[in-house]
Amino acid sequence: MSETDPPVIGDAFGAALARCWASGARPGAAFEIVERDDGYIGVTDMARYFGGRDSWPDLERAALTDVRGRILDVGCGAGRHAVPLRQDGHEVVGLDSSPLAVAITLERGAPAVSGTAQAVPAGIGRFDTILMLGGNLGLLADPETAVVTLTELARITAPGGQLLGTGMDPYRTEDPAHLAYHDRNRARGRPAGQLRMRVRHGRLATPWFDYLLAAADELTDLITSTPWTLNSIEEHGAGYALKLDLAAPTPAAVRPGPETS
Amino acid sequence: MSETDPPVIGDAFGAALARCWASGARPGAAFEIVERDDGYIGVTDMARYFGGRDSWPDLERAALTDVRGRILDVGCGAGRHAVPLRQDGHEVVGLDSSPLAVAITLERGAPAVSGTAQAVPAGIGRFDTILMLGGNLGLLADPETAVVTLTELARITAPGGQLLGTGMDPYRTEDPAHLAYHDRNRARGRPAGQLRMRVRHGRLATPWFDYLLAAADELTDLITSTPWTLNSIEEHGAGYALKLDLAAPTPAAVRPGPETS
């Protein structure tokens, strides 16, 4: 019997995305393998990162009707939203921690840069809309990091700007493996839905990272500690869409409305 | 940061097969996640275990035209071959180490039992044809186990019986990860294509096991140490089909042919 080697740390997500892209984004060509710290492993088809408007969940489609001004697409992946937004004439920048994901988004015609919402690249400018779709509110990672991240995103958001994000309520499951995982987290003093996971592809694995699944009200509680205010929540099954507003400009800076209505 | 738990040892292969079967054997519903001891991980769709005759590789289809008498389908999986053979009126028994795979094969209408080719269940009787299709010559595990296994299978084969199996030549690859794995094995004194792997599904993992990929001539060399003789080899790309004969009965036992032809 021989010993077992650990995977090599690298851009496993991007490598799987690149394999899918090289296949023409064909379903069945490449998979996202996600390993959780309780030994659970799951697989989804990478083709979903290339899904056209018809494949977007209702919550995402609705959120995207609200975009305005300069847009930052946080966790842009293969540019599923950034590329069509750009085609529609919006000024959009994709942001992803995966260098290969950034390269694919660029190749597909949308501007994109490497980085994370916790460490936004310098010189990226200011945005009127921050997108965290595709469940990317999970990138808020954990309650403390969520506050830091939302504050950092507020710093690069223009006064009166907005954040549109989708997330998933972890408590809407009856899967015994997931329920046991919630208990495991609670026993460790962690929020039940704070997943610790990594992506694997071939010999590659990303570093372990936290991904926060929270009920909508858990997340809106956190928002009170940030510069953002809650505008609206839309729920659909276990999913929800949040619309956050950045504190409006001070009255002195408000452009006067029309004298008559 | 919290520690990482290992998976729970269990019938991960069968659990994935059962999920696929529960979905109506729909592609995209369940996946076979295979982890290798060098940290490499790969995924294939479980639906292939339910593929009909049209989906069978040419080598398998050709091999199946040769079946005769009572048939043992070693590593029967979901009964991909055993079920249609049964429907064609053959007497066939499936054998699989996965209890859930055996249950699915039974549910689909073919007899099947739990066990392995290294430990064939007592009372299973004698067979005229041993099938090891779908690359199941890999179940020979390693050179020493291959000789033991083929000898065990000869014990439950009637005189004049045959073994029909398919395998894959590991050297017909240019994938750097696989070539590096061959070197890793050689450095450990193992045959280059002797994979050490396990299947994962949800929180389950099978025990680690060896799966032997060998060039056709490496395998035929091993056969000289067993009761079997090589009848034919068909090659198709990296795949091959072997037809082995069990030493014919002694002349005294040969039934006289017709006096005139």
Short mmCIF file of N, CA and C in Angstrom, two decimals, chain A residues 94-189:
data_model
loop_
_atom_site.label_atom_id
_atom_site.label_comp_id
_atom_site.label_asym_id
_atom_site.label_seq_id
_atom_site.Cartn_x
_atom_site.Cartn_y
_atom_site.Cartn_z
N GLY A 94 -15.93 42.69 -14.67
CA GLY A 94 -15.99 41.44 -13.92
C GLY A 94 -14.86 41.35 -12.92
N LEU A 95 -15.11 40.71 -11.79
CA LEU A 95 -14.09 40.53 -10.76
C LEU A 95 -14.14 39.07 -10.33
N ASP A 96 -13.02 38.39 -10.38
CA ASP A 96 -13.01 36.99 -9.95
C ASP A 96 -11.65 36.64 -9.39
N SER A 97 -11.66 35.77 -8.37
CA SER A 97 -10.40 35.35 -7.75
C SER A 97 -9.65 34.36 -8.64
N SER A 98 -10.34 33.79 -9.64
CA SER A 98 -9.73 32.82 -10.53
C SER A 98 -9.14 33.51 -11.76
N PRO A 99 -7.81 33.47 -11.92
CA PRO A 99 -7.21 34.09 -13.11
C PRO A 99 -7.74 33.48 -14.41
N LEU A 100 -8.02 32.18 -14.42
CA LEU A 100 -8.52 31.57 -15.65
C LEU A 100 -9.95 32.03 -15.94
N ALA A 101 -10.76 32.23 -14.90
CA ALA A 101 -12.11 32.76 -15.10
C ALA A 101 -12.04 34.16 -15.69
N VAL A 102 -11.14 34.98 -15.18
CA VAL A 102 -10.96 36.34 -15.72
C VAL A 102 -10.56 36.27 -17.19
N ALA A 103 -9.63 35.38 -17.53
CA ALA A 103 -9.17 35.25 -18.91
C ALA A 103 -10.34 34.86 -19.83
N ILE A 104 -11.21 33.97 -19.35
CA ILE A 104 -12.34 33.53 -20.19
C ILE A 104 -13.34 34.67 -20.37
N THR A 105 -13.62 35.41 -19.30
CA THR A 105 -14.54 36.54 -19.40
C THR A 105 -14.01 37.57 -20.40
N LEU A 106 -12.72 37.86 -20.32
CA LEU A 106 -12.09 38.79 -21.26
C LEU A 106 -12.22 38.28 -22.69
N GLU A 107 -11.94 37.00 -22.86
CA GLU A 107 -11.99 36.41 -24.20
C GLU A 107 -13.41 36.49 -24.77
N ARG A 108 -14.39 36.42 -23.89
CA ARG A 108 -15.79 36.49 -24.33
C ARG A 108 -16.27 37.94 -24.49
N GLY A 109 -15.39 38.90 -24.24
CA GLY A 109 -15.73 40.26 -24.63
C GLY A 109 -16.13 41.21 -23.52
N ALA A 110 -16.00 40.81 -22.27
CA ALA A 110 -16.31 41.75 -21.18
C ALA A 110 -15.03 42.06 -20.41
N PRO A 111 -14.83 43.30 -19.98
CA PRO A 111 -13.67 43.62 -19.14
C PRO A 111 -13.76 42.85 -17.83
N ALA A 112 -12.61 42.45 -17.31
CA ALA A 112 -12.59 41.69 -16.05
C ALA A 112 -11.21 41.79 -15.44
N VAL A 113 -11.15 41.69 -14.12
CA VAL A 113 -9.87 41.76 -13.41
C VAL A 113 -9.84 40.69 -12.32
N SER A 114 -8.62 40.28 -11.96
CA SER A 114 -8.43 39.32 -10.88
C SER A 114 -8.52 40.03 -9.53
N GLY A 115 -9.20 39.42 -8.61
CA GLY A 115 -9.30 39.99 -7.27
C GLY A 115 -10.51 39.45 -6.56
N THR A 116 -10.68 39.90 -5.33
CA THR A 116 -11.83 39.46 -4.55
C THR A 116 -12.54 40.68 -3.99
N ALA A 117 -13.75 40.46 -3.49
CA ALA A 117 -14.51 41.55 -2.89
C ALA A 117 -13.88 41.99 -1.58
N GLN A 118 -13.01 41.14 -1.01
CA GLN A 118 -12.32 41.50 0.23
C GLN A 118 -11.06 42.32 -0.09
N ALA A 119 -10.56 42.18 -1.31
CA ALA A 119 -9.34 42.88 -1.71
C ALA A 119 -9.54 43.33 -3.14
N VAL A 120 -10.31 44.39 -3.29
CA VAL A 120 -10.62 44.91 -4.62
C VAL A 120 -9.36 45.55 -5.19
N PRO A 121 -9.03 45.28 -6.44
CA PRO A 121 -7.80 45.85 -7.01
C PRO A 121 -7.84 47.37 -6.98
N ALA A 122 -6.69 47.96 -6.70
CA ALA A 122 -6.57 49.42 -6.68
C ALA A 122 -6.86 49.96 -8.08
N GLY A 123 -7.43 51.16 -8.14
CA GLY A 123 -7.64 51.82 -9.43
C GLY A 123 -8.81 51.31 -10.21
N ILE A 124 -9.66 50.51 -9.58
CA ILE A 124 -10.79 49.93 -10.31
C ILE A 124 -11.90 50.96 -10.49
N GLY A 125 -11.85 52.05 -9.72
CA GLY A 125 -12.85 53.12 -9.88
C GLY A 125 -14.08 52.87 -9.04
N ARG A 126 -15.14 53.63 -9.39
CA ARG A 126 -16.37 53.59 -8.61
C ARG A 126 -17.52 53.03 -9.45
N PHE A 127 -18.44 52.39 -8.77
CA PHE A 127 -19.54 51.71 -9.46
C PHE A 127 -20.89 52.19 -8.95
N ASP A 128 -21.88 52.11 -9.82
CA ASP A 128 -23.25 52.47 -9.43
C ASP A 128 -24.05 51.21 -9.03
N THR A 129 -23.61 50.08 -9.57
CA THR A 129 -24.28 48.81 -9.25
C THR A 129 -23.23 47.75 -8.96
N ILE A 130 -23.37 47.10 -7.82
CA ILE A 130 -22.54 45.94 -7.48
C ILE A 130 -23.41 44.70 -7.64
N LEU A 131 -22.97 43.75 -8.46
CA LEU A 131 -23.72 42.50 -8.64
C LEU A 131 -23.06 41.37 -7.87
N MET A 132 -23.85 40.63 -7.12
CA MET A 132 -23.38 39.38 -6.49
C MET A 132 -24.43 38.31 -6.76
N LEU A 133 -24.63 38.01 -8.04
CA LEU A 133 -25.67 37.05 -8.44
C LEU A 133 -25.11 35.62 -8.44
N GLY A 134 -25.93 34.68 -8.87
CA GLY A 134 -25.48 33.28 -8.88
C GLY A 134 -25.17 32.78 -7.49
N GLY A 135 -25.87 33.32 -6.49
CA GLY A 135 -25.62 32.89 -5.12
C GLY A 135 -24.35 33.48 -4.54
N ASN A 136 -23.80 34.52 -5.20
CA ASN A 136 -22.49 35.03 -4.79
C ASN A 136 -22.49 35.81 -3.48
N LEU A 137 -23.67 36.03 -2.87
CA LEU A 137 -23.66 36.54 -1.50
C LEU A 137 -22.89 35.57 -0.60
N GLY A 138 -22.80 34.30 -1.03
CA GLY A 138 -22.00 33.33 -0.29
C GLY A 138 -20.54 33.75 -0.16
N LEU A 139 -20.05 34.57 -1.10
CA LEU A 139 -18.66 35.03 -1.06
C LEU A 139 -18.41 35.96 0.12
N LEU A 140 -19.50 36.35 0.83
CA LEU A 140 -19.31 37.14 2.05
C LEU A 140 -18.63 36.32 3.14
N ALA A 141 -18.57 34.99 2.93
CA ALA A 141 -17.66 34.09 3.67
C ALA A 141 -18.09 33.76 5.11
N ASP A 142 -18.18 34.74 5.96
CA ASP A 142 -18.57 34.53 7.36
C ASP A 142 -19.06 35.87 7.90
N PRO A 143 -19.72 35.90 9.04
CA PRO A 143 -20.33 37.17 9.49
C PRO A 143 -19.34 38.33 9.60
N GLU A 144 -18.15 38.08 10.16
CA GLU A 144 -17.19 39.17 10.31
C GLU A 144 -16.70 39.64 8.94
N THR A 145 -16.36 38.68 8.09
CA THR A 145 -15.87 39.03 6.76
C THR A 145 -16.97 39.70 5.94
N ALA A 146 -18.22 39.31 6.19
CA ALA A 146 -19.34 39.92 5.47
C ALA A 146 -19.37 41.42 5.71
N VAL A 147 -19.20 41.82 6.96
CA VAL A 147 -19.24 43.25 7.29
C VAL A 147 -18.07 43.98 6.64
N VAL A 148 -16.87 43.38 6.75
CA VAL A 148 -15.68 43.98 6.12
C VAL A 148 -15.88 44.11 4.62
N THR A 149 -16.42 43.06 4.00
CA THR A 149 -16.55 43.02 2.55
C THR A 149 -17.58 44.03 2.07
N LEU A 150 -18.71 44.10 2.76
CA LEU A 150 -19.75 45.05 2.34
C LEU A 150 -19.26 46.49 2.52
N THR A 151 -18.45 46.70 3.54
CA THR A 151 -17.89 48.04 3.78
C THR A 151 -16.88 48.38 2.67
N GLU A 152 -16.08 47.41 2.31
CA GLU A 152 -15.10 47.60 1.21
C GLU A 152 -15.84 47.88 -0.10
N LEU A 153 -16.93 47.15 -0.35
CA LEU A 153 -17.68 47.38 -1.59
C LEU A 153 -18.35 48.76 -1.57
N ALA A 154 -18.78 49.18 -0.38
CA ALA A 154 -19.38 50.53 -0.28
C ALA A 154 -18.35 51.60 -0.65
N ARG A 155 -17.10 51.37 -0.30
CA ARG A 155 -16.02 52.32 -0.57
C ARG A 155 -15.87 52.59 -2.07
N ILE A 156 -16.18 51.56 -2.90
CA ILE A 156 -16.02 51.73 -4.36
C ILE A 156 -17.37 51.90 -5.03
N THR A 157 -18.38 52.23 -4.25
CA THR A 157 -19.71 52.46 -4.81
C THR A 157 -20.03 53.95 -4.75
N ALA A 158 -20.56 54.47 -5.82
CA ALA A 158 -20.91 55.90 -5.87
C ALA A 158 -22.08 56.16 -4.92
N PRO A 159 -22.18 57.36 -4.36
CA PRO A 159 -23.33 57.69 -3.51
C PRO A 159 -24.63 57.40 -4.25
N GLY A 160 -25.56 56.80 -3.54
CA GLY A 160 -26.83 56.44 -4.19
C GLY A 160 -26.76 55.15 -4.98
N GLY A 161 -25.59 54.48 -4.90
CA GLY A 161 -25.43 53.22 -5.65
C GLY A 161 -26.17 52.07 -4.97
N GLN A 162 -26.14 50.92 -5.65
CA GLN A 162 -26.91 49.77 -5.17
C GLN A 162 -26.09 48.48 -5.26
N LEU A 163 -26.51 47.51 -4.47
CA LEU A 163 -25.93 46.17 -4.54
C LEU A 163 -27.07 45.18 -4.75
N LEU A 164 -26.96 44.36 -5.79
CA LEU A 164 -27.97 43.35 -6.11
C LEU A 164 -27.33 41.99 -5.95
N GLY A 165 -27.84 41.19 -5.03
CA GLY A 165 -27.21 39.90 -4.78
C GLY A 165 -28.23 38.80 -4.55
N THR A 166 -27.82 37.56 -4.83
CA THR A 166 -28.69 36.42 -4.52
C THR A 166 -27.97 35.47 -3.58
N GLY A 167 -28.77 34.81 -2.75
CA GLY A 167 -28.23 33.87 -1.79
C GLY A 167 -29.19 32.70 -1.60
N MET A 168 -28.79 31.77 -0.75
CA MET A 168 -29.63 30.60 -0.52
C MET A 168 -29.75 30.34 0.97
N ASP A 169 -31.00 30.13 1.39
CA ASP A 169 -31.31 29.81 2.78
C ASP A 169 -30.93 28.35 3.05
N PRO A 170 -29.95 28.09 3.92
CA PRO A 170 -29.50 26.71 4.12
C PRO A 170 -30.50 25.86 4.88
N TYR A 171 -31.45 26.53 5.54
CA TYR A 171 -32.36 25.78 6.42
C TYR A 171 -33.51 25.13 5.65
N ARG A 172 -33.64 25.48 4.37
CA ARG A 172 -34.71 24.89 3.55
C ARG A 172 -34.22 23.59 2.91
N THR A 173 -33.70 22.70 3.70
CA THR A 173 -33.27 21.40 3.19
C THR A 173 -33.74 20.32 4.14
N GLU A 174 -33.97 19.14 3.60
CA GLU A 174 -34.25 17.98 4.45
C GLU A 174 -33.17 16.91 4.26
N ASP A 175 -32.11 17.27 3.54
CA ASP A 175 -31.03 16.31 3.30
C ASP A 175 -30.31 16.07 4.63
N PRO A 176 -30.31 14.82 5.11
CA PRO A 176 -29.68 14.52 6.41
C PRO A 176 -28.21 14.91 6.45
N ALA A 177 -27.50 14.81 5.32
CA ALA A 177 -26.08 15.16 5.31
C ALA A 177 -25.91 16.66 5.56
N HIS A 178 -26.81 17.47 5.00
CA HIS A 178 -26.70 18.92 5.20
C HIS A 178 -27.13 19.30 6.62
N LEU A 179 -28.20 18.65 7.11
CA LEU A 179 -28.66 18.95 8.47
C LEU A 179 -27.58 18.57 9.49
N ALA A 180 -26.92 17.44 9.25
CA ALA A 180 -25.83 17.03 10.15
C ALA A 180 -24.68 18.03 10.07
N TYR A 181 -24.47 18.58 8.90
CA TYR A 181 -23.39 19.57 8.74
C TYR A 181 -23.71 20.84 9.53
N HIS A 182 -24.98 21.25 9.52
CA HIS A 182 -25.38 22.42 10.33
C HIS A 182 -25.04 22.18 11.80
N ASP A 183 -25.38 20.98 12.28
CA ASP A 183 -25.09 20.64 13.68
C ASP A 183 -23.59 20.65 13.95
N ARG A 184 -22.84 20.12 13.01
CA ARG A 184 -21.38 20.10 13.14
C ARG A 184 -20.85 21.53 13.27
N ASN A 185 -21.37 22.43 12.44
CA ASN A 185 -20.93 23.83 12.52
C ASN A 185 -21.31 24.46 13.85
N ARG A 186 -22.57 24.23 14.27
CA ARG A 186 -23.02 24.82 15.54
C ARG A 186 -22.13 24.35 16.69
N ALA A 187 -21.78 23.04 16.67
CA ALA A 187 -20.94 22.50 17.74
C ALA A 187 -19.57 23.17 17.78
N ARG A 188 -19.18 23.74 16.65
CA ARG A 188 -17.88 24.43 16.57
C ARG A 188 -18.04 25.93 16.74
N GLY A 189 -19.25 26.38 17.08
CA GLY A 189 -19.47 27.80 17.27
C GLY A 189 -19.52 28.60 15.98
#
